[in-house]
PDB file of C-alpha atoms in Angstrom:
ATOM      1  CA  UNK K   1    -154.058  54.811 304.743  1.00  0.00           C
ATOM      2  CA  UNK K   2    -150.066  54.231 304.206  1.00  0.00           C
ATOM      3  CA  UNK K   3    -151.478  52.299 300.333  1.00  0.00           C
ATOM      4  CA  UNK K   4    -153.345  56.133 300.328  1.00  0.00           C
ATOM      5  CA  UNK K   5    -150.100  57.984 301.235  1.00  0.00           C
ATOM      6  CA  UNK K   6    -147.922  56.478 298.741  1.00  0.00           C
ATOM      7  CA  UNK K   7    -150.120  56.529 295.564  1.00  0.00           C
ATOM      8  CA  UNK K   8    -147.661  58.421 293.234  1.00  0.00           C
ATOM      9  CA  UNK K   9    -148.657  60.721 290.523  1.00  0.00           C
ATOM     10  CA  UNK K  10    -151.731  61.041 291.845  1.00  0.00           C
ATOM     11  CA  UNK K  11    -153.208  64.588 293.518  1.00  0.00           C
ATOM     12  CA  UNK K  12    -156.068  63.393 295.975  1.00  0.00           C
ATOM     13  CA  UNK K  13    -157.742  64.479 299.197  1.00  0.00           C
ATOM     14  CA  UNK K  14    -157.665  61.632 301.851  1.00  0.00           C
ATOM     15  CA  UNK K  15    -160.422  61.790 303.991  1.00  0.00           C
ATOM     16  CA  UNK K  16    -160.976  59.544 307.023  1.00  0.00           C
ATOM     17  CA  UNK K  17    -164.494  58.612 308.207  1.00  0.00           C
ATOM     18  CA  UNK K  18    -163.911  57.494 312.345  1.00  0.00           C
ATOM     19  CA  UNK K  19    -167.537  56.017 312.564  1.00  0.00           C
ATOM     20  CA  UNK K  20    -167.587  55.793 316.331  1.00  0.00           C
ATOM     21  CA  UNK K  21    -164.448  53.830 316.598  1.00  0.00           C
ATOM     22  CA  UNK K  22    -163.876  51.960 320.331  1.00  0.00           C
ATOM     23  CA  UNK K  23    -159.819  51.281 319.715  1.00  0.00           C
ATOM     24  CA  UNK K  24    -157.318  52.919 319.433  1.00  0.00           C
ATOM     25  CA  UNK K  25    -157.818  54.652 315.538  1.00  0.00           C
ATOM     26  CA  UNK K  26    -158.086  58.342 316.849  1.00  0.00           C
ATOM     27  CA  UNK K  27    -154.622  57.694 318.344  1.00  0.00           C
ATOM     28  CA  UNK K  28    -153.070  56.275 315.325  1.00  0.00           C
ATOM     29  CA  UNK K  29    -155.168  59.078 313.149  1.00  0.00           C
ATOM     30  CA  UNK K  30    -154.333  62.055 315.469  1.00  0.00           C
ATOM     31  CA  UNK K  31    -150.672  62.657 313.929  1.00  0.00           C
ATOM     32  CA  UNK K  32    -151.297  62.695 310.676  1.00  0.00           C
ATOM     33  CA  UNK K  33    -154.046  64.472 310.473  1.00  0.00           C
ATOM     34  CA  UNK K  34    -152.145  67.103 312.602  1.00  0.00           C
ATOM     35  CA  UNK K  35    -149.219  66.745 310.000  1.00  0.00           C
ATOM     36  CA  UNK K  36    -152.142  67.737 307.248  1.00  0.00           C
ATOM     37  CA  UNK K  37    -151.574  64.473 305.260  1.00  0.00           C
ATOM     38  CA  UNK K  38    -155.473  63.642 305.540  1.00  0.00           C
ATOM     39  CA  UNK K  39    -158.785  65.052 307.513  1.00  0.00           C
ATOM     40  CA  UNK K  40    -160.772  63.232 308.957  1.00  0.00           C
ATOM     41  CA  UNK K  41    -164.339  63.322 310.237  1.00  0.00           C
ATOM     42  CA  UNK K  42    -165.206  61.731 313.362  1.00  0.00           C
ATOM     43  CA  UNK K  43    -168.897  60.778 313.867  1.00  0.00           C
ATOM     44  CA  UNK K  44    -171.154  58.105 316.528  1.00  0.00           C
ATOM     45  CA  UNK K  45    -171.741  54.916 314.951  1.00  0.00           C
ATOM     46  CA  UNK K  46    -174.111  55.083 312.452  1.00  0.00           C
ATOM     47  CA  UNK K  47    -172.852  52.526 309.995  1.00  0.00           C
ATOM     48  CA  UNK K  48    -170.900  51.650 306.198  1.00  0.00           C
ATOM     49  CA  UNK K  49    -173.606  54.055 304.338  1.00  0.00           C
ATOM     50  CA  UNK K  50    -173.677  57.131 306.842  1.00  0.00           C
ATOM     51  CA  UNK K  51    -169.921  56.918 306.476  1.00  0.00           C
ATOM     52  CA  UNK K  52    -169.523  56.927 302.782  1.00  0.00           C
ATOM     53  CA  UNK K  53    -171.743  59.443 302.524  1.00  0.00           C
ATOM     54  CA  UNK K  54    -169.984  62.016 305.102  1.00  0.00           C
ATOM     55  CA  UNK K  55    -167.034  60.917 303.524  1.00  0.00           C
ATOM     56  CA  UNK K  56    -167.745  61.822 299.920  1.00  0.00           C
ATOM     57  CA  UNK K  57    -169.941  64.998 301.132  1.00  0.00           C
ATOM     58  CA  UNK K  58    -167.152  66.594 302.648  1.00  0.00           C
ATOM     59  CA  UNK K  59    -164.660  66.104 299.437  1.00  0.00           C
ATOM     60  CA  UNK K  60    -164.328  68.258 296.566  1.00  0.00           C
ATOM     61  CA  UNK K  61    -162.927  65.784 294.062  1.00  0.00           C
ATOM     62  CA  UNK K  62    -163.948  65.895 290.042  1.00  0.00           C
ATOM     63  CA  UNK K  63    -163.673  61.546 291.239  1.00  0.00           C
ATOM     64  CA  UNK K  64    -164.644  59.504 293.739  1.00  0.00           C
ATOM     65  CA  UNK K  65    -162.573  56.064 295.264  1.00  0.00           C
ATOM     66  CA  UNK K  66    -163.350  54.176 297.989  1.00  0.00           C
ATOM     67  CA  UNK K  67    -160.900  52.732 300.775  1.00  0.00           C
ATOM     68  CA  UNK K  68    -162.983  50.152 303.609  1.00  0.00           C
ATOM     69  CA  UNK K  69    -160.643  49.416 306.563  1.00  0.00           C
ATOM     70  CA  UNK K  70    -159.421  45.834 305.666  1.00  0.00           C
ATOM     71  CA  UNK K  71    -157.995  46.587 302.150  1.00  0.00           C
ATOM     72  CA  UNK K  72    -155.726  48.609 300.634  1.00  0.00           C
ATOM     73  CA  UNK K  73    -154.063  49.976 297.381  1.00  0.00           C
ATOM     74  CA  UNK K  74    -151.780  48.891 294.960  1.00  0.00           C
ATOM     75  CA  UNK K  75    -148.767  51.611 293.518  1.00  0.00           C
ATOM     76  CA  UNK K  76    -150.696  53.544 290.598  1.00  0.00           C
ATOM     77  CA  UNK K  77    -154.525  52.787 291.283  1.00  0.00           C
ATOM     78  CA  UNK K  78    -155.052  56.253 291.323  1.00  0.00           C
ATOM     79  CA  UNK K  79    -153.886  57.617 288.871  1.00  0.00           C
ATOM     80  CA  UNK K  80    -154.565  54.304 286.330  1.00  0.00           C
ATOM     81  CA  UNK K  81    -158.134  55.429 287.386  1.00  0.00           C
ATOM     82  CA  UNK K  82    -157.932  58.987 286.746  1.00  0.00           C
ATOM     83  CA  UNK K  83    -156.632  58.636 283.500  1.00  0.00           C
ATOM     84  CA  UNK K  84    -158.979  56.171 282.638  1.00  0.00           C
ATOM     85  CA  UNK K  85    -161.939  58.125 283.397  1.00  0.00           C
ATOM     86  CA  UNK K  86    -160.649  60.853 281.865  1.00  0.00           C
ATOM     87  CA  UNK K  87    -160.711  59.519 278.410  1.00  0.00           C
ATOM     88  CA  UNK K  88    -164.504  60.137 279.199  1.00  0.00           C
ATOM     89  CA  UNK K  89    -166.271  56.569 277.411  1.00  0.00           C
ATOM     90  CA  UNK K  90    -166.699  56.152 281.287  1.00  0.00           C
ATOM     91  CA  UNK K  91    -167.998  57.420 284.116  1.00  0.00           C
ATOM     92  CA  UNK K  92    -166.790  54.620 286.287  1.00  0.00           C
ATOM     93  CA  UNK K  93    -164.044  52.148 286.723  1.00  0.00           C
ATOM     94  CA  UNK K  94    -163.202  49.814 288.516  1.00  0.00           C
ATOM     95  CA  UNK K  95    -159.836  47.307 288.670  1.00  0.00           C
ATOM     96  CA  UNK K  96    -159.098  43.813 289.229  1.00  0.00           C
ATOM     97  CA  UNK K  97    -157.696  42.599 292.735  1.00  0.00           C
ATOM     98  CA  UNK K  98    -155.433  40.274 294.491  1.00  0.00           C
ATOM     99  CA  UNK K  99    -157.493  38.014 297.609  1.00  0.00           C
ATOM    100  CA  UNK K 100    -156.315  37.453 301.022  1.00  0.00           C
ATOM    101  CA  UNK K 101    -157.762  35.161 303.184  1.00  0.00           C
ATOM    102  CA  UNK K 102    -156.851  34.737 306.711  1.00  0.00           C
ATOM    103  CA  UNK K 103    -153.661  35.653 305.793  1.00  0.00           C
ATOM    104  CA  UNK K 104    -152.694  33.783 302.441  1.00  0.00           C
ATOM    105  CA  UNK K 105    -153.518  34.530 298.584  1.00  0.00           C
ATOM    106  CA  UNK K 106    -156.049  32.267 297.432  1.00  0.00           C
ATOM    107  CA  UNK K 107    -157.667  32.754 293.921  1.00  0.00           C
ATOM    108  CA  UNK K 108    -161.055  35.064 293.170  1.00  0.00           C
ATOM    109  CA  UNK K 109    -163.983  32.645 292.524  1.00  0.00           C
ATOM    110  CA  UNK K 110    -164.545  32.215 288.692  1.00  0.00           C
ATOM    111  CA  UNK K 111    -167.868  33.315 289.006  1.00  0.00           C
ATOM    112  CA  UNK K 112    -166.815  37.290 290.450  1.00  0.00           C
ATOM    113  CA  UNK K 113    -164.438  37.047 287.412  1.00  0.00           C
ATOM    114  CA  UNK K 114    -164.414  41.266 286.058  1.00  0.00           C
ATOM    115  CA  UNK K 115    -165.312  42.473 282.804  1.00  0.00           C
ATOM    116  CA  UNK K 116    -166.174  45.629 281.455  1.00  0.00           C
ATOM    117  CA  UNK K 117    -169.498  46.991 279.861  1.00  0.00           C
ATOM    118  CA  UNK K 118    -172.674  46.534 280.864  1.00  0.00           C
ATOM    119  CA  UNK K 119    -172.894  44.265 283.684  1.00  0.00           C
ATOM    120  CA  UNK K 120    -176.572  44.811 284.648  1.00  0.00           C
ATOM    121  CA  UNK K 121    -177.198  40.895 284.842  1.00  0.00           C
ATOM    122  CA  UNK K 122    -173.991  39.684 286.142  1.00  0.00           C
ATOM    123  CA  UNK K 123    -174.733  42.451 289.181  1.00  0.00           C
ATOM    124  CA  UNK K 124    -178.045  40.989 289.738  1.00  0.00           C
ATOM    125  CA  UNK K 125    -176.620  37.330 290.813  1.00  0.00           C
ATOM    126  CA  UNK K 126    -173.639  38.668 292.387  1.00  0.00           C
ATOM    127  CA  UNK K 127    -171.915  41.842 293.524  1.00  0.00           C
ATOM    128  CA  UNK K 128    -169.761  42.492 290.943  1.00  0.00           C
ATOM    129  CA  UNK K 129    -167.745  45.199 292.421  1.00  0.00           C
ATOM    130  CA  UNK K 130    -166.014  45.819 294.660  1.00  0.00           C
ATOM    131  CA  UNK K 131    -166.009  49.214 296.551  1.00  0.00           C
ATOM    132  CA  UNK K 132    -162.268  49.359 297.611  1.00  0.00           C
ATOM    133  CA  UNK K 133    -161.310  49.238 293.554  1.00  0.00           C
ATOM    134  CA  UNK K 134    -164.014  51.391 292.074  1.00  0.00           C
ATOM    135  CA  UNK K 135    -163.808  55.636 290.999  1.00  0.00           C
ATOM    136  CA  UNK K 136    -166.184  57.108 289.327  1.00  0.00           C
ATOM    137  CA  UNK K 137    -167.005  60.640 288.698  1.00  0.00           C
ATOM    138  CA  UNK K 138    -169.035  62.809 291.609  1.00  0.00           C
ATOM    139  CA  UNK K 139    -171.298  64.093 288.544  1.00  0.00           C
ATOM    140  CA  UNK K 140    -172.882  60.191 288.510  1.00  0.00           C
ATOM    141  CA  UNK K 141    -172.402  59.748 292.438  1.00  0.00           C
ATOM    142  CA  UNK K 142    -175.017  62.569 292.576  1.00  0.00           C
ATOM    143  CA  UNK K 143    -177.076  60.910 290.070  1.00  0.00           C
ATOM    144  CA  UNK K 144    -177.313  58.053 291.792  1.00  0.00           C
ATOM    145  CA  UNK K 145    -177.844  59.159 295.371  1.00  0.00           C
ATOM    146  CA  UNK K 146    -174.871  57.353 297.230  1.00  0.00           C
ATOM    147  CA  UNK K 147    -175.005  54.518 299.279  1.00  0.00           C
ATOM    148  CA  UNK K 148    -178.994  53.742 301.517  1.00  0.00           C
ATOM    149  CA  UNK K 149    -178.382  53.503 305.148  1.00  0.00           C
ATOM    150  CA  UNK K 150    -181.601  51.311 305.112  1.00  0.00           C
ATOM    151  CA  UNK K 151    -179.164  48.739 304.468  1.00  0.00           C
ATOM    152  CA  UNK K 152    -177.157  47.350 307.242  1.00  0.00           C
ATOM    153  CA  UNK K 153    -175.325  45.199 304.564  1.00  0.00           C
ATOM    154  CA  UNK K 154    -175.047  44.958 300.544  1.00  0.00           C
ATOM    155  CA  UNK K 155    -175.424  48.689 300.757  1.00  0.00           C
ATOM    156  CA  UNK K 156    -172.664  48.469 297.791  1.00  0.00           C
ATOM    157  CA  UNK K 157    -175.485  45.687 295.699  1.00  0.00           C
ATOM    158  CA  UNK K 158    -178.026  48.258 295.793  1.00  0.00           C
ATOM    159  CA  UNK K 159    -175.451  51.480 294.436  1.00  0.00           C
ATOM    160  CA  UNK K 160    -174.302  48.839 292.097  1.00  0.00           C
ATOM    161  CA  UNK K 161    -177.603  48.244 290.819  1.00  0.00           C
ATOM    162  CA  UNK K 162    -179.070  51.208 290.073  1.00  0.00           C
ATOM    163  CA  UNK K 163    -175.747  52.754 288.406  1.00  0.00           C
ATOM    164  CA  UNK K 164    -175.334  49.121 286.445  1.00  0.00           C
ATOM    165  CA  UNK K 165    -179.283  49.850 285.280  1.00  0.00           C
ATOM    166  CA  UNK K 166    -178.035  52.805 283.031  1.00  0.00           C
ATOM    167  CA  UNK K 167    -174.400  52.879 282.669  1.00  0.00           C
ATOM    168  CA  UNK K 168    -171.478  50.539 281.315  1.00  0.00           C
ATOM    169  CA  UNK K 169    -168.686  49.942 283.879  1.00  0.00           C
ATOM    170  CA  UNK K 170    -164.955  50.321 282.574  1.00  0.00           C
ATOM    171  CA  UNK K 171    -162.184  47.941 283.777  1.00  0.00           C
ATOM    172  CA  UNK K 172    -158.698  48.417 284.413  1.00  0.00           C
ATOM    173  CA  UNK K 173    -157.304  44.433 283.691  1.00  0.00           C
ATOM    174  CA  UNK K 174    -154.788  44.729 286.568  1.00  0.00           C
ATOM    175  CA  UNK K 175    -154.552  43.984 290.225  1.00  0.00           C
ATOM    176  CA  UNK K 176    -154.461  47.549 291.738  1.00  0.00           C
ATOM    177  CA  UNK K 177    -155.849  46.752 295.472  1.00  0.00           C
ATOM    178  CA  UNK K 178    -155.656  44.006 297.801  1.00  0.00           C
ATOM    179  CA  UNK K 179    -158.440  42.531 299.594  1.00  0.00           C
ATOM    180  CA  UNK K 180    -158.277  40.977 302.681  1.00  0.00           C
ATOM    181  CA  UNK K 181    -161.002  38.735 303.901  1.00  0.00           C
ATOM    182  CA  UNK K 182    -161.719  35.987 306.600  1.00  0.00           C
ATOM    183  CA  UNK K 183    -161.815  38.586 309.871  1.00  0.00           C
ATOM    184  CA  UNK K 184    -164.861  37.737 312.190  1.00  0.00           C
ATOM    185  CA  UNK K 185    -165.566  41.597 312.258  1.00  0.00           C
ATOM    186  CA  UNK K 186    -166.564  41.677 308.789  1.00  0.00           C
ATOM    187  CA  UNK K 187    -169.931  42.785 307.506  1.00  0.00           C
ATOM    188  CA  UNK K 188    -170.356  39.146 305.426  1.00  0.00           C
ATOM    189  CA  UNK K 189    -169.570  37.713 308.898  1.00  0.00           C
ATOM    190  CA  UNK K 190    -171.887  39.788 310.865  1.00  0.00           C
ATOM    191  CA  UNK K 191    -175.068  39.288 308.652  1.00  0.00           C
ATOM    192  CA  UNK K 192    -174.729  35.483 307.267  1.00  0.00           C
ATOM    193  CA  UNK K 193    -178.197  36.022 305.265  1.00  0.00           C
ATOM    194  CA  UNK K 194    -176.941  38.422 303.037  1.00  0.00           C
ATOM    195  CA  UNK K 195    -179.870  37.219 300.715  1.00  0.00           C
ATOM    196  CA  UNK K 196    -182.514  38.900 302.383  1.00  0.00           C
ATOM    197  CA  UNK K 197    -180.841  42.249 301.228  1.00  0.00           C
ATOM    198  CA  UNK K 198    -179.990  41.549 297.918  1.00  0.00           C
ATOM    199  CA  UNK K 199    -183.801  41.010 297.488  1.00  0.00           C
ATOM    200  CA  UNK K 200    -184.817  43.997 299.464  1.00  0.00           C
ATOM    201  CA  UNK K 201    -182.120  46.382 296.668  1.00  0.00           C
ATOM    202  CA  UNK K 202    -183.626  44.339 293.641  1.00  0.00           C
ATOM    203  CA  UNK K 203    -187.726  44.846 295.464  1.00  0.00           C
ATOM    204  CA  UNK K 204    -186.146  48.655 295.766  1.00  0.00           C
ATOM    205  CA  UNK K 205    -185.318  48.632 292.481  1.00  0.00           C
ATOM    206  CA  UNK K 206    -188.654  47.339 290.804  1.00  0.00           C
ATOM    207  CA  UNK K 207    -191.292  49.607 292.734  1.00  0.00           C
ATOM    208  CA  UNK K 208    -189.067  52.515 291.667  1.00  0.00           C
ATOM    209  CA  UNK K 209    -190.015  51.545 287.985  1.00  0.00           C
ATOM    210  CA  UNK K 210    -186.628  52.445 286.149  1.00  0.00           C
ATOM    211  CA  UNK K 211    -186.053  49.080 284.858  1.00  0.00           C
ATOM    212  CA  UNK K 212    -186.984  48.348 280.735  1.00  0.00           C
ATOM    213  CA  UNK K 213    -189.181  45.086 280.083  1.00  0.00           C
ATOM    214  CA  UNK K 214    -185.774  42.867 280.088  1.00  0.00           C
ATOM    215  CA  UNK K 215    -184.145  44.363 283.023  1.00  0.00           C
ATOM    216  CA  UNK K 216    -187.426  43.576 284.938  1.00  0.00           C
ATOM    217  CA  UNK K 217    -187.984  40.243 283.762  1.00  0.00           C
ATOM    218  CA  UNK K 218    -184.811  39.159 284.672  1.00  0.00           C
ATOM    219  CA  UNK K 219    -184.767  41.142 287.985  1.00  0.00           C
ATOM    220  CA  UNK K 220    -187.955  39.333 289.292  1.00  0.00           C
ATOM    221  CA  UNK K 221    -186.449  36.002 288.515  1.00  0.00           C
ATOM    222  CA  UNK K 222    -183.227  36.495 290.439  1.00  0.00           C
ATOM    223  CA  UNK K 223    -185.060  38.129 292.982  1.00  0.00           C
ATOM    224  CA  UNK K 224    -187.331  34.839 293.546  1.00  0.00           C
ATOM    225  CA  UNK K 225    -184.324  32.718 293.549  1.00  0.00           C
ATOM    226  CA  UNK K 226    -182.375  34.111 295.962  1.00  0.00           C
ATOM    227  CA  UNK K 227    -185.988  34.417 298.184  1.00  0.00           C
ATOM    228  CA  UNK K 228    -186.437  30.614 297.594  1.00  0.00           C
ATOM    229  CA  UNK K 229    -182.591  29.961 299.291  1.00  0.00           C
ATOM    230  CA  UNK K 230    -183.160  32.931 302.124  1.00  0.00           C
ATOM    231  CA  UNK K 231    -186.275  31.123 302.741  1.00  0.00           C
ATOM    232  CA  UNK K 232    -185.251  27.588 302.959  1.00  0.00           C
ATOM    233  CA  UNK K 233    -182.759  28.754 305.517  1.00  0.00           C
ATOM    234  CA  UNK K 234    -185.092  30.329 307.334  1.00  0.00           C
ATOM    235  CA  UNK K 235    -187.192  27.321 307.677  1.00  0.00           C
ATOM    236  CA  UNK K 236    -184.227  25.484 308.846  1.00  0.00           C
ATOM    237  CA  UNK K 237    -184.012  27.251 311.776  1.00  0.00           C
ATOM    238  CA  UNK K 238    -188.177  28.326 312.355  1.00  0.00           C
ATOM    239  CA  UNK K 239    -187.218  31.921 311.954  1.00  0.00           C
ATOM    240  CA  UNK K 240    -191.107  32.480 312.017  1.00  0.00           C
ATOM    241  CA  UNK K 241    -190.610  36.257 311.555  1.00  0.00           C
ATOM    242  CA  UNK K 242    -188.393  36.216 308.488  1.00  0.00           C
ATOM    243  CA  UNK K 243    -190.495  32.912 306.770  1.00  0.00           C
ATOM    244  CA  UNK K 244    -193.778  35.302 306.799  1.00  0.00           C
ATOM    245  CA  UNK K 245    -191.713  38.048 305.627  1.00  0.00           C
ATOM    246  CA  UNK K 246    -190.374  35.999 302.285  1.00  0.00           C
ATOM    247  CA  UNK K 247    -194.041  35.110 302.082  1.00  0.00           C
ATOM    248  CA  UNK K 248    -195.150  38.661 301.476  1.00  0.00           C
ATOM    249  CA  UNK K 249    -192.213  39.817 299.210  1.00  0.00           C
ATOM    250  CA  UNK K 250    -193.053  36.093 297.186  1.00  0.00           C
ATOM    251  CA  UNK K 251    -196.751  37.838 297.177  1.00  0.00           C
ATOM    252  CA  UNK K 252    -195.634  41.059 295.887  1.00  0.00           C
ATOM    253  CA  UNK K 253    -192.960  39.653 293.202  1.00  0.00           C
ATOM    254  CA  UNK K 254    -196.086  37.752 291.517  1.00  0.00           C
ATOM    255  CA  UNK K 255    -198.641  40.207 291.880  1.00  0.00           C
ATOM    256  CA  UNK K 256    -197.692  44.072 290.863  1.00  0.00           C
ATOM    257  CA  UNK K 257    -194.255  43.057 289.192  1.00  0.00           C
ATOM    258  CA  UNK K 258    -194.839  39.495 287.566  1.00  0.00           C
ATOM    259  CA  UNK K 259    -197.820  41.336 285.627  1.00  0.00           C
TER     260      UNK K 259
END
């Protein structure tokens, strides 16, 4: 909230989402929300989606920018972004970051590298952005339809997806955020077979026939190769549950979609 506080040149509304917290946040939140430096909307614990989605209801922004509790902002994001989206050849930007881990910089993996454009195919392997470096406008938030809480994790992959599907993503070359990674309380942590929803968002994505010919093509091959790897894990450990599950999405991945 202080990397929030201390954007400059930058007129925003700072709203806090306290999604059931158990420590001590409504303490620490209490006096400056008193001191009308943010608002913030306290809620039971109904997960990362249900909290984005309060979060951006209840602003009344022209843009949108995310903030998740273990990163934070770099002088001038804002208002880089603003200005950026502004020029109007976008409708959503996001920026390049510095990595923490466990307490020390190490360097982004080559294959997250950024670029700018359309970045339909590099989103389908990987999540290519991040949601504590991104704005876009509310006009395509709406289109989109926010964040699923079906997903307990890559909730940010799905979003990604179906805005990557139609739009070009704008970069800003320049570490504007920090991200801190390595804590045991983080959603990566907390669901290690983060494969098994990046194939539910692309599945999502295919019965909701929006794709072209390409985009489909390529969407039930990534789709079947991350299955494969969720699957051979799940054999590894005679998850019997999740092994008949893979079976059926394999099923429906080369029946109504590989036609």
């Amino acid at each position: 909230m202080e990397s929030v506080l201390s954007q400059q040149n930058a007129d925003f509304e700072l709203i806090v989402v306290d999604d059931g917290s158990r420590d001590r946040t409504c303490d620490y939140l209490k006096p400056l929300e008193d001191a009308g430096r943010l608002r913030v909307l306290r809620q039971s614990h109904q997960g990362v989606s249900e909290a984005r989605n309060a979060g951006v209801a209840a602003g009344r922004g022209e843009f949108i920018a995310f903030l998740d509790s273990d990163d934070e902002w770099l002088p001038g994001k804002l208002s880089a972004q603003v200005e950026f989206l502004r020029a109007g050849e976008y409708a959503i930007v996001q920026t390049r970051e510095i990595w923490i881990r466990k307490g020390k910089r190490v360097n982004a993996p080559v294959h997250l590298e950024k670029v700018s454009g359309n970045i339909f195919s590099a989103s389908l392997r990987n999540c290519m952005i991040t949601p504590s470096s991104v704005m876009l406008a509310r006009r395509l938030w709406e289109q989109s339809g926010g964040f699923d809480p079906a997903f307990p994790a890559c909730e940010d992959y799905d979003l990604w997806l179906r805005i990557c599907r139609k739009h070009p993503v704008g970069l800003i070359p320049m570490n504007l955020m920090v991200r801190h990674g390595g804590r045991a309380d983080q959603l990566s942590a907390l669901y290690p077979g983060m494969d098994k929803y990046r194939v539910m968002a692309i599945v999502k994505l295919l019965r909701s026939a929006a794709l072209s010919l390409s985009q489909k093509a390529e969407a039930i091959s990534v789709a079947r190769e991350k299955l494969r790897i969720y699957r051979l894990g799940c054999e590894k450990r005679d998850r019997l549950e999740e092994i008949a599950w893979c079976g059926e999405m394999e099923s429906e991945l080369l029946g109504p979609f590989g036609n």
